[in-house]
PDB file of C-alpha atoms and ligand atoms in Angstrom:
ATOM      1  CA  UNK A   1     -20.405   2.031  50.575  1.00 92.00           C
ATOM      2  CA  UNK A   2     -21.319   5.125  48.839  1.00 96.00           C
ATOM      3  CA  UNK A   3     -18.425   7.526  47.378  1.00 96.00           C
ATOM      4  CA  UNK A   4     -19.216  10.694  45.274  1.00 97.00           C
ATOM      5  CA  UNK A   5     -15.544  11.893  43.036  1.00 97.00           C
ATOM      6  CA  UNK A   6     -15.786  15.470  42.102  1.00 97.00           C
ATOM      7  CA  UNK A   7     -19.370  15.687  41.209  1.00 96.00           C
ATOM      8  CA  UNK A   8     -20.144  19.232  39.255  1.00 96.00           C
ATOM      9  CA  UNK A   9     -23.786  19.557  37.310  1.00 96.00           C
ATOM     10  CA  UNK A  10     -24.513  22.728  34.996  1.00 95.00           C
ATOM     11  CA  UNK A  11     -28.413  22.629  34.153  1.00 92.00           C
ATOM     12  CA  UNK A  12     -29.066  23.632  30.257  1.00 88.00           C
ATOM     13  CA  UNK A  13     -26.948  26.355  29.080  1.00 88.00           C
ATOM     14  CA  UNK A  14     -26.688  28.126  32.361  1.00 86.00           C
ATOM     15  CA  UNK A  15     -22.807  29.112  33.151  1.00 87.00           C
ATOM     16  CA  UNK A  16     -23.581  28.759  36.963  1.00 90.00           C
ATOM     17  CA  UNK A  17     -22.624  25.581  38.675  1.00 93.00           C
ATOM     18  CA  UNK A  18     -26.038  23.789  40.607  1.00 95.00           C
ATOM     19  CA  UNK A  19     -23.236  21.266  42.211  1.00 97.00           C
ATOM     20  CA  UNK A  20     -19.707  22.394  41.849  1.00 97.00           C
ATOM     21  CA  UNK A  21     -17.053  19.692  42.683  1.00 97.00           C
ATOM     22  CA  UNK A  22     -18.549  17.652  45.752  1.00 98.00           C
ATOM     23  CA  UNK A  23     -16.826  14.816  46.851  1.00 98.00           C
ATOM     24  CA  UNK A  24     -17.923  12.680  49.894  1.00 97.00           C
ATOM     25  CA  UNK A  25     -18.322   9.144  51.139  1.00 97.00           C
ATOM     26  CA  UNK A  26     -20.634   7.490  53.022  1.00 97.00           C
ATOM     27  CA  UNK A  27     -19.291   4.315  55.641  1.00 95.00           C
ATOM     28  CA  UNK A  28     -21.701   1.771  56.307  1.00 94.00           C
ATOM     29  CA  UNK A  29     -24.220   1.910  58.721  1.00 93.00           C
ATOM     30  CA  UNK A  30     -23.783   5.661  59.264  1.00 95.00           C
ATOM     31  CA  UNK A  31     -26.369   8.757  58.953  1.00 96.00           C
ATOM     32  CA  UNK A  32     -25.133  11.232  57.360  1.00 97.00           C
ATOM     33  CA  UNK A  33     -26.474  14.473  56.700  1.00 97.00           C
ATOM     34  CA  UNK A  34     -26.402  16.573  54.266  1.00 97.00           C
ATOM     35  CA  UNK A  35     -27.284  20.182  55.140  1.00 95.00           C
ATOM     36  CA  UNK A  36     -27.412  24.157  53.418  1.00 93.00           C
ATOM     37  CA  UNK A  37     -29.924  26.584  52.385  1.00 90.00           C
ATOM     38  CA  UNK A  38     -32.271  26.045  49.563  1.00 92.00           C
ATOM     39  CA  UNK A  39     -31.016  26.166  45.928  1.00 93.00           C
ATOM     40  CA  UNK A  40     -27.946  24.631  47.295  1.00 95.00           C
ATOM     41  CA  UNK A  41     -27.673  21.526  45.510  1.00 96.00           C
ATOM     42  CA  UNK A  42     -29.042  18.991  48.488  1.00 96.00           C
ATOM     43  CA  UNK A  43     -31.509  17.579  46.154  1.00 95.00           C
ATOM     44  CA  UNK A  44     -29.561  17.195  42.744  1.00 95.00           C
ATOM     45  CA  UNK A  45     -27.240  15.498  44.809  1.00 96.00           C
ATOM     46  CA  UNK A  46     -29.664  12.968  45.699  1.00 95.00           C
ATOM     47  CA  UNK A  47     -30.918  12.667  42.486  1.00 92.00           C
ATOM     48  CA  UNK A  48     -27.301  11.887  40.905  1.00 92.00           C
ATOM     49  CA  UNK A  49     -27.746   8.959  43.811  1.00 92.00           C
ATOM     50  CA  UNK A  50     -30.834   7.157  42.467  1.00 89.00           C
ATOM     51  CA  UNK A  51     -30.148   7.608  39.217  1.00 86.00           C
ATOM     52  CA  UNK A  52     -33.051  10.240  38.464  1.00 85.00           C
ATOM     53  CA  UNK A  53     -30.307  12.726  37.098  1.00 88.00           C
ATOM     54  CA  UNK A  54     -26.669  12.574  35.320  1.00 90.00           C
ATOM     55  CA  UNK A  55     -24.190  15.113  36.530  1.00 93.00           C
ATOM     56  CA  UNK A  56     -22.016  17.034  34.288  1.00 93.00           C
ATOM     57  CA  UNK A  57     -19.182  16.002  35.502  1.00 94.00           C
ATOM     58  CA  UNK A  58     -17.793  13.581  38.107  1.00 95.00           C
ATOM     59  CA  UNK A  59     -18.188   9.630  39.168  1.00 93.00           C
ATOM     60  CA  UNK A  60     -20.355   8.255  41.991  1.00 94.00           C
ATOM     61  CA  UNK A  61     -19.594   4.957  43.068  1.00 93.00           C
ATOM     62  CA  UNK A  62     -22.218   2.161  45.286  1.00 92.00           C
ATOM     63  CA  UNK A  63     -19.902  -0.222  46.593  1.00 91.00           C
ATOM     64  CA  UNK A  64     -16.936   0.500  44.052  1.00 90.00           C
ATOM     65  CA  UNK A  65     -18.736   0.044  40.693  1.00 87.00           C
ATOM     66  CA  UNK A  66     -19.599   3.293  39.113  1.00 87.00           C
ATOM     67  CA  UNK A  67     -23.474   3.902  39.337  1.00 81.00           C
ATOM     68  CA  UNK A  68     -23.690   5.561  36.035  1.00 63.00           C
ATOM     69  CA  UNK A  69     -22.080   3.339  33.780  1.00 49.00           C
ATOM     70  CA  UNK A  70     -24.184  -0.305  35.084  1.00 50.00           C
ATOM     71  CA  UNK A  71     -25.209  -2.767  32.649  1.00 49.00           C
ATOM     72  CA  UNK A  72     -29.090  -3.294  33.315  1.00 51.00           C
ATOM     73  CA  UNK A  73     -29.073  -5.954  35.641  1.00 48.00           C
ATOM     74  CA  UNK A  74     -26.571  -4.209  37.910  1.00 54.00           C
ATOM     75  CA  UNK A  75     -28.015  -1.259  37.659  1.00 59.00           C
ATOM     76  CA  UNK A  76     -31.698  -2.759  38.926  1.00 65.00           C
ATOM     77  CA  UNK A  77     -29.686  -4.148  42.411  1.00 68.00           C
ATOM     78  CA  UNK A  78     -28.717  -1.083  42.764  1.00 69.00           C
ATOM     79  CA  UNK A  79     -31.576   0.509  42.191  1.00 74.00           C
ATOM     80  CA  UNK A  80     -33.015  -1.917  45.078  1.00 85.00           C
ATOM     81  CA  UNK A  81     -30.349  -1.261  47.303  1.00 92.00           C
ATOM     82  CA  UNK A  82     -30.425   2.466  47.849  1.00 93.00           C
ATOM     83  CA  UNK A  83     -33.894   3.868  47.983  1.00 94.00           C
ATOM     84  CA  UNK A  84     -35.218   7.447  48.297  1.00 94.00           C
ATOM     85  CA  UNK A  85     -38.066   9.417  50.308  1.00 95.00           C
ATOM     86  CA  UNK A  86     -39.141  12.617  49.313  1.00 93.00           C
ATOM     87  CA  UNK A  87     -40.444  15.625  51.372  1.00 91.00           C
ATOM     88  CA  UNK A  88     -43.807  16.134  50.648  1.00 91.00           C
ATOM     89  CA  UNK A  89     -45.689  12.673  50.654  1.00 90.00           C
ATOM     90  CA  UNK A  90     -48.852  13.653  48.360  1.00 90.00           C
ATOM     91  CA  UNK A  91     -46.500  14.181  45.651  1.00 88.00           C
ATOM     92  CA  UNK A  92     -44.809  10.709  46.000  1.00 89.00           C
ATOM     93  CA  UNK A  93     -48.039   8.847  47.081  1.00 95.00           C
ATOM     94  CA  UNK A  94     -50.945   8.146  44.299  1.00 96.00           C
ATOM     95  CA  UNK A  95     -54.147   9.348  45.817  1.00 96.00           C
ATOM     96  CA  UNK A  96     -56.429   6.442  44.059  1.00 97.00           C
ATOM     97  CA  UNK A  97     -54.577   3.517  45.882  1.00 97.00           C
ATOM     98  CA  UNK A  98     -55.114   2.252  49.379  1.00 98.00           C
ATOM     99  CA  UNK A  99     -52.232   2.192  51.871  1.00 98.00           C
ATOM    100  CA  UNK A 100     -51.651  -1.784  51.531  1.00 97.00           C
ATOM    101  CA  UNK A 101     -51.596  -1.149  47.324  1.00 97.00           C
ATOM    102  CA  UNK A 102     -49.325   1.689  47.903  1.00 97.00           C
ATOM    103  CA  UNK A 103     -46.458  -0.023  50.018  1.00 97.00           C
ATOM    104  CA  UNK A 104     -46.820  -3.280  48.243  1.00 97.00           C
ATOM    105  CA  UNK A 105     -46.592  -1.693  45.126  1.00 95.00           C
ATOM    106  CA  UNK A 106     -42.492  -2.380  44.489  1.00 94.00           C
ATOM    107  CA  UNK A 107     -43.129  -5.813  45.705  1.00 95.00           C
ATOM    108  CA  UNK A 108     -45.571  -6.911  43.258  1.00 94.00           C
ATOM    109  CA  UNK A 109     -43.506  -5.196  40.839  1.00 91.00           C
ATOM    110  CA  UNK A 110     -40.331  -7.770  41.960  1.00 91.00           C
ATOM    111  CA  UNK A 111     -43.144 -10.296  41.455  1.00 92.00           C
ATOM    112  CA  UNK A 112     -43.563 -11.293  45.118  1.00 95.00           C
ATOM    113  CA  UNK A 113     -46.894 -13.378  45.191  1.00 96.00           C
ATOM    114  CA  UNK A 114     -49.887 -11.827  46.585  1.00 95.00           C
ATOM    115  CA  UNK A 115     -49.399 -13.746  50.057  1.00 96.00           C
ATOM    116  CA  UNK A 116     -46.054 -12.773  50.577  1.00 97.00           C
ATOM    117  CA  UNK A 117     -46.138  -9.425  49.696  1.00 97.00           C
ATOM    118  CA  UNK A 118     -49.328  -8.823  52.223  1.00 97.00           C
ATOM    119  CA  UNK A 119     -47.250 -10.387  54.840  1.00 97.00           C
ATOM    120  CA  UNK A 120     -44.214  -8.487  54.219  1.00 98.00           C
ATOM    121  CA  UNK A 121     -46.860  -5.108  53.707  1.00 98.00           C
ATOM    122  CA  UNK A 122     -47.430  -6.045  57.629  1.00 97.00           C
ATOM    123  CA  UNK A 123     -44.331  -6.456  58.856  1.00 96.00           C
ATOM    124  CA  UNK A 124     -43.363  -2.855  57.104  1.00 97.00           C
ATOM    125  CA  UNK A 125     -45.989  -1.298  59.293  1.00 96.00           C
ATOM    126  CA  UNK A 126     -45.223  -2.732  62.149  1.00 95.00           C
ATOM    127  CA  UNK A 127     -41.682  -1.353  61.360  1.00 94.00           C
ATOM    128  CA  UNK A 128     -42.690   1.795  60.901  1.00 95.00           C
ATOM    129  CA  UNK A 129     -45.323   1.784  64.203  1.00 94.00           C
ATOM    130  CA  UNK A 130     -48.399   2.366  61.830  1.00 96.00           C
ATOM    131  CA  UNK A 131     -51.587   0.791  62.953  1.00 96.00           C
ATOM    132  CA  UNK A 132     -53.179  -2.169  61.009  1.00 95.00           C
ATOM    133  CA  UNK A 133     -56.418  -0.242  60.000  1.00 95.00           C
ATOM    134  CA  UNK A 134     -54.225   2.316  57.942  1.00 97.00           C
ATOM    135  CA  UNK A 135     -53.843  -0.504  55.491  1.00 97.00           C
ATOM    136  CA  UNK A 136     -57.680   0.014  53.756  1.00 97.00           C
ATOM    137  CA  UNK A 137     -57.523   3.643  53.931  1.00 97.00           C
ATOM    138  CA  UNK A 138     -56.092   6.318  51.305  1.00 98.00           C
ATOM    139  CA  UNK A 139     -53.530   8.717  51.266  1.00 97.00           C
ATOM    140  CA  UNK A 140     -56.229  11.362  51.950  1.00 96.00           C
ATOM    141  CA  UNK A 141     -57.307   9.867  55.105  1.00 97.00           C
ATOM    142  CA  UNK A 142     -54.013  10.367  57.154  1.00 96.00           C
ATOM    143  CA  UNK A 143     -51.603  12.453  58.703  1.00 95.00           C
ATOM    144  CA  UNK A 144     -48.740  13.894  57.236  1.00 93.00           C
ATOM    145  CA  UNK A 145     -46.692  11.952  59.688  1.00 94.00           C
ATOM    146  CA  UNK A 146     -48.651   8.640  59.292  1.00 96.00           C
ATOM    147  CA  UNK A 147     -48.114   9.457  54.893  1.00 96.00           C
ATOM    148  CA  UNK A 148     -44.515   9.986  55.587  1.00 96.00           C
ATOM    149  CA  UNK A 149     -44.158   7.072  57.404  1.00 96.00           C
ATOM    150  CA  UNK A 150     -46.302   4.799  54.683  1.00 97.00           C
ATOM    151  CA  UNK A 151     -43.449   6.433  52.358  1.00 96.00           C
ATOM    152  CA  UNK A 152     -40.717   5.242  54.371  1.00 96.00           C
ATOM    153  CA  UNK A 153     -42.475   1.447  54.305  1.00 97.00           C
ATOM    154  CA  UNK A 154     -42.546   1.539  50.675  1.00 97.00           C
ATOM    155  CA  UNK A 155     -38.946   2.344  50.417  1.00 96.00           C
ATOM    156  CA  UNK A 156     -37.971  -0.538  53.218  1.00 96.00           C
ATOM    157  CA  UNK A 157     -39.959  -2.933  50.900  1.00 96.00           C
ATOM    158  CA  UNK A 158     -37.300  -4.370  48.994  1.00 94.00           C
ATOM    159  CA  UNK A 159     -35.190  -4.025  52.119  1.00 94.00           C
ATOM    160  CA  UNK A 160     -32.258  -0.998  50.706  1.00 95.00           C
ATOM    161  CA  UNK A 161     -28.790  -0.426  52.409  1.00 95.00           C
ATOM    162  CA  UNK A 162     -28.994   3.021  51.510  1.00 96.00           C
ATOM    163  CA  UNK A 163     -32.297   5.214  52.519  1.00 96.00           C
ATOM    164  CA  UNK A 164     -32.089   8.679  51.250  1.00 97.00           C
ATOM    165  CA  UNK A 165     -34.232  10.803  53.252  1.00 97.00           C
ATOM    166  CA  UNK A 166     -34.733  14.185  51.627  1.00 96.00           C
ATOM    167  CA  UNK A 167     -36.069  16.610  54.073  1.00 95.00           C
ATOM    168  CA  UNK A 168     -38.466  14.208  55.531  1.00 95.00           C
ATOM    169  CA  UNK A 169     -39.436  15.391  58.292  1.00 93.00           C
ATOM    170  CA  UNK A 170     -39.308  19.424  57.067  1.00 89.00           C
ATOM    171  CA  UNK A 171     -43.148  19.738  56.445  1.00 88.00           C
ATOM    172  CA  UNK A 172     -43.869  17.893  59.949  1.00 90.00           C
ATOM    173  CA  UNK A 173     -44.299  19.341  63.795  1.00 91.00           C
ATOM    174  CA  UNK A 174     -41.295  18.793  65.910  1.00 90.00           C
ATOM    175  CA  UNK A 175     -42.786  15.706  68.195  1.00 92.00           C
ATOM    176  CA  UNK A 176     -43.838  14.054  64.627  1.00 92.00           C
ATOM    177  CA  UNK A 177     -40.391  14.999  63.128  1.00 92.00           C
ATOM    178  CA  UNK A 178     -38.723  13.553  66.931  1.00 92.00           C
ATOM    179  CA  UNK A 179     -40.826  10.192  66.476  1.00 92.00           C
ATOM    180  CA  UNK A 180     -39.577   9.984  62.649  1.00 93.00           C
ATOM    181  CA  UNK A 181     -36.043  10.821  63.447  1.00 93.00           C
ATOM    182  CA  UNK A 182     -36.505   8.417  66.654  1.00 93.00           C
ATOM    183  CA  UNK A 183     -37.861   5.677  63.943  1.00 94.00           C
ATOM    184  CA  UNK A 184     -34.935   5.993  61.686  1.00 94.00           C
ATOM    185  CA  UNK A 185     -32.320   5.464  64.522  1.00 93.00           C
ATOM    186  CA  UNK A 186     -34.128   2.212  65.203  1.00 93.00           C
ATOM    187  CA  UNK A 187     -33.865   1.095  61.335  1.00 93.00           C
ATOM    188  CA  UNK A 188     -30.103   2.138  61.381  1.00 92.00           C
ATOM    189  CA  UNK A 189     -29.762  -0.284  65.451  1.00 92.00           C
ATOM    190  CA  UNK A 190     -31.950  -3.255  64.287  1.00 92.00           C
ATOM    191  CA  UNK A 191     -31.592  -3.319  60.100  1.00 91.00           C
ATOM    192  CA  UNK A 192     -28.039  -2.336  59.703  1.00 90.00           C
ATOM    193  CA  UNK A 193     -29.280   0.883  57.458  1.00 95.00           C
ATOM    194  CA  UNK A 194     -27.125   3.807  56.312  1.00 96.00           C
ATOM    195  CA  UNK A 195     -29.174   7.125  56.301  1.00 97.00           C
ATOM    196  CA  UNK A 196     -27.861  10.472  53.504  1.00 97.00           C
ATOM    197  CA  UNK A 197     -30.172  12.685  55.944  1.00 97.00           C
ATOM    198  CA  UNK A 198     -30.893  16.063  53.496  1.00 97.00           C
ATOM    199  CA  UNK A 199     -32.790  18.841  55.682  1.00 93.00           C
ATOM    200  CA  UNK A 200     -32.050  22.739  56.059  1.00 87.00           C
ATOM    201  CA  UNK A 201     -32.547  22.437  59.605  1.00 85.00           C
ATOM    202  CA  UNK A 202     -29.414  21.846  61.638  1.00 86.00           C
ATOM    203  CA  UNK A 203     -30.877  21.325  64.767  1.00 81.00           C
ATOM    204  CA  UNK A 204     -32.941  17.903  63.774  1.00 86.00           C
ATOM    205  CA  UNK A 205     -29.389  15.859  63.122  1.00 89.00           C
ATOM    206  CA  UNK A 206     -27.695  16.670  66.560  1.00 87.00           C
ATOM    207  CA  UNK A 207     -27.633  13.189  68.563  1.00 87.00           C
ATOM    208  CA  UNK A 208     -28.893  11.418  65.450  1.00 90.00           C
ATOM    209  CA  UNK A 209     -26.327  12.224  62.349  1.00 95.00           C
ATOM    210  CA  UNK A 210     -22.450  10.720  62.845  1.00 95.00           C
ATOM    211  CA  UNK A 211     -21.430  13.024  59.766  1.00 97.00           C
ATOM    212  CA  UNK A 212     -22.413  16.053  58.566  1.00 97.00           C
ATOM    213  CA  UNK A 213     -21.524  18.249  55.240  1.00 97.00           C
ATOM    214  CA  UNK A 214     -22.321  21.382  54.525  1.00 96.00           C
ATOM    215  CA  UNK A 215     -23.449  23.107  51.284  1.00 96.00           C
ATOM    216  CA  UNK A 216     -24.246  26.601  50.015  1.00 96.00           C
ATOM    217  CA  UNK A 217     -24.174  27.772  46.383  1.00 95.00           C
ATOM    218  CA  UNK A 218     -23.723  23.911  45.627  1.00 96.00           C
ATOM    219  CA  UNK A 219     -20.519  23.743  47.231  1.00 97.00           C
ATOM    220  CA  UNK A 220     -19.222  21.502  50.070  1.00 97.00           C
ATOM    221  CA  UNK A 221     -18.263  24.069  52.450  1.00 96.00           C
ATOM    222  CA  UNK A 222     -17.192  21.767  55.509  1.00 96.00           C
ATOM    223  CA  UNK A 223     -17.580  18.259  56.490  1.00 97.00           C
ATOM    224  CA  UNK A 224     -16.740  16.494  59.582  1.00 97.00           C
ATOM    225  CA  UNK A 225     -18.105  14.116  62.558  1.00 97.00           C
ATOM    226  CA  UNK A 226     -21.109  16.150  63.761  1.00 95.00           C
ATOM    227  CA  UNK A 227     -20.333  17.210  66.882  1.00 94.00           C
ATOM    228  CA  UNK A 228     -17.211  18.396  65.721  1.00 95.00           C
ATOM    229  CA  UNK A 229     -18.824  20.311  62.976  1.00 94.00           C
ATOM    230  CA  UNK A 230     -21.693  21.838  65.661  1.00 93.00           C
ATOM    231  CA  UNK A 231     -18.638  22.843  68.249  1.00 93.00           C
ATOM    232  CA  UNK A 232     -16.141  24.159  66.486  1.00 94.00           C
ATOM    233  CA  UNK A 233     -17.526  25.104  63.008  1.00 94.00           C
ATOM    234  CA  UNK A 234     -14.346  26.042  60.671  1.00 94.00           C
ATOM    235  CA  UNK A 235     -16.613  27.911  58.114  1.00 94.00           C
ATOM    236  CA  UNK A 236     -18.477  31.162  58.775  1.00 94.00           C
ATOM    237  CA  UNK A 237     -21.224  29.803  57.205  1.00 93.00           C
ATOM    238  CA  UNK A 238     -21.549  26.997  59.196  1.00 93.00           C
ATOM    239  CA  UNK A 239     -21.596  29.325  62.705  1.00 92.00           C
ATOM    240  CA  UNK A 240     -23.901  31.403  60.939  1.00 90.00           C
ATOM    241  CA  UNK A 241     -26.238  28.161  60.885  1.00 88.00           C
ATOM    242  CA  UNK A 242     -25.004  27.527  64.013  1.00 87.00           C
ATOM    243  CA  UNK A 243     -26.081  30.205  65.629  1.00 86.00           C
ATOM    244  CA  UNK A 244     -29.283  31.096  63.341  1.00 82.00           C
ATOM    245  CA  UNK A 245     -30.737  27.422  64.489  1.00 76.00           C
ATOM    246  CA  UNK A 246     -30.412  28.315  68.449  1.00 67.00           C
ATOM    247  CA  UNK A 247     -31.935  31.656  67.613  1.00 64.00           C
ATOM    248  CA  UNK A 248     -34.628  30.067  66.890  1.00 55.00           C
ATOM    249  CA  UNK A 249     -34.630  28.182  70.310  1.00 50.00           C
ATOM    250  CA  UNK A 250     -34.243  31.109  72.434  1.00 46.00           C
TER     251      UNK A 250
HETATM  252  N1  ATP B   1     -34.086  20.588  36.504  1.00 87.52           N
HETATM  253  C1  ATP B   1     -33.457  21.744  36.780  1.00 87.52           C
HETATM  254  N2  ATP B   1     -33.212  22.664  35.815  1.00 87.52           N
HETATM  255  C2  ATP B   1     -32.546  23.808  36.073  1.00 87.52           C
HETATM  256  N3  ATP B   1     -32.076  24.141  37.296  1.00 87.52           N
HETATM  257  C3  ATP B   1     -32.294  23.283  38.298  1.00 87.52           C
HETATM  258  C4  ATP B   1     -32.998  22.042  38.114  1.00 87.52           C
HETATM  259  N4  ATP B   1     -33.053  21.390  39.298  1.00 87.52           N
HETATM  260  C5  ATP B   1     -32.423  22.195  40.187  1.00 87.52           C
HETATM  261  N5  ATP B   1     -31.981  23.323  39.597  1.00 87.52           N
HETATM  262  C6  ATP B   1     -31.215  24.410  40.248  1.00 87.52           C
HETATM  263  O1  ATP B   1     -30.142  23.831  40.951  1.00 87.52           O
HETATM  264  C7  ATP B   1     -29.910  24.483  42.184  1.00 87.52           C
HETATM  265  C8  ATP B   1     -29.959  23.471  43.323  1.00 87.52           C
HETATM  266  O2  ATP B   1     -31.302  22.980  43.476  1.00 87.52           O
HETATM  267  P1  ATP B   1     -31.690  21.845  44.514  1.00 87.52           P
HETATM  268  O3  ATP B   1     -33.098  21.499  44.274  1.00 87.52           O
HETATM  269  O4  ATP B   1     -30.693  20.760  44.419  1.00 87.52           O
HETATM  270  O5  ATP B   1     -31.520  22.610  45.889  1.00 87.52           O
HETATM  271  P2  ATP B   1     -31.861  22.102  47.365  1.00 87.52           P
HETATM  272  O6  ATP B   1     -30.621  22.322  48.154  1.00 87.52           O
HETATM  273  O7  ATP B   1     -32.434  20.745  47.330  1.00 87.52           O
HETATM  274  O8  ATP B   1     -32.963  23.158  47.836  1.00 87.52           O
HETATM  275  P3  ATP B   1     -34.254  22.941  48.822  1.00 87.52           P
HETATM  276  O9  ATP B   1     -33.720  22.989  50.231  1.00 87.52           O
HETATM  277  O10 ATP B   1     -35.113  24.129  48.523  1.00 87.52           O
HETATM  278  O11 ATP B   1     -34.894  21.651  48.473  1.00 87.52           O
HETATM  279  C9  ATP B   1     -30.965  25.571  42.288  1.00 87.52           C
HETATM  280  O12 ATP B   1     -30.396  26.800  41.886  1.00 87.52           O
HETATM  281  C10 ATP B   1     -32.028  25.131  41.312  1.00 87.52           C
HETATM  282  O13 ATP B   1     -32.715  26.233  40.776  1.00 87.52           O
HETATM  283 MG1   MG B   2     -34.310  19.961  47.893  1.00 87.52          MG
END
């Protein structure tokens, strides 16, 4: 559903490459993850996706029109179809506005009536196992889990194919970052969702990615099913991932 040609991006006048020829596609109703150091490239990547950044060279494609190139109208489906969630939640949730204004925010702006878009603001929480009384608090008053989760309601609002989760869960503990992992696999099972997973950490995608690519220096090093990837890692950067993430097991 989602197919990236030969994507390159030079920032400014800088002669090194941020994203140097990355090509990958994305089947529906898969998670795939998208994983290397930081600085390389996970997040331009994403932001070529939603349309928050132009690469410098190269074609992405949502369901084999070019995402780029979209006459308005086009371009605003698309825009509802693939959504994106950020890592840290206080930058991508306003302080000032309670949960329910927060998550029914895209809604309103679709021009759902008030009625419908509380319903729908209820059924999102229930989706995302958040508790009713969340809905008059702010940001302020919850977890980081419980604000990452309001984050991932917004984004379900306007129902997306395509969830881009971009290091979600990297600021979290590991049982919050299990339940939000755990809460993603349900989205993909009962909603039909496709996941681009971005995270540095190799260990959160095994049992819950079906792909995996691997980036350093804003190249695509290796890509493959996961556990082909995890057992028999072609690149010696990948091992090295490999083998730094059960170091930090043992
Ligand atoms: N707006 C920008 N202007 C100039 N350089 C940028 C800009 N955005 C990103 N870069 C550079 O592009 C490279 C890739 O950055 P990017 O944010 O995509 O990395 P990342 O893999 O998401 O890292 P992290 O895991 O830390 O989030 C880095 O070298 C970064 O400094
Ligand atoms: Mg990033």
């Amino acid at each position: 559903m989602l197919e990236l040609k030969h994507i390159s991006k030079r920032f400014g006048q800088s002669k090194q490459f941020a994203v140097q020829d990355v090509s990958f596609s994305i089947p529906e109703h898969e998670v795939f993850a998208l994983v290397g150091e930081s600085g390389s490239g996970k997040s331009t990547l994403a932001e070529f996706i939603v349309g928050l950044q132009q690469p410098t060279e190269g074609s992405i494609f949502w369901r084999g029109a070019p995402i780029q190139l979209q006459a308005h109208l086009q371009r605003h489906e698309q825009s509802r179809q693939v959504q994106i969630v950020f890592q840290n939640p206080d930058r991508s949730l306003n302080p000032y506005w309670k949960i329910k204004d927060i998550i029914a925010e895209p809604l309103i702006l679709n021009k759902w009536t008030k009625l419908a878009s509380q319903r729908k603001v209820e059924e999102l929480l229930e989706r995302v196992r958040l508790p009713h009384e969340l809905l008059e608090r702010l940001p302020t008053e919850c977890s980081g889990g419980q604000k990452q989760r309001i984050a991932i309601a917004r984004a379900l609002a306007l129902e997306p194919e395509l969830l881009i989760a971009d290091e979600i869960t990297s600021a979290l503990d590991p049982i919050t970052e299990r339940d939000i992992l755990s809460l993603l696999s349900e989205l993909k099972r009962d909603h039909n969702m496709s996941f681009l997973f971005i995270t540095h950490r190799l260990e959160t995608i095994r049992g819950f990615a079906d792909a995996i690519a691997v980036m350093k220096n804003g190249m695509l090093l290796e890509m493959g099913a996961t556990e082909d990837v995890l057992q028999h890692p072609a690149n010696a950067y990948t091992k090295s991932l490999i083998e730094a993430c059960y170091d930090d097991y043992a």
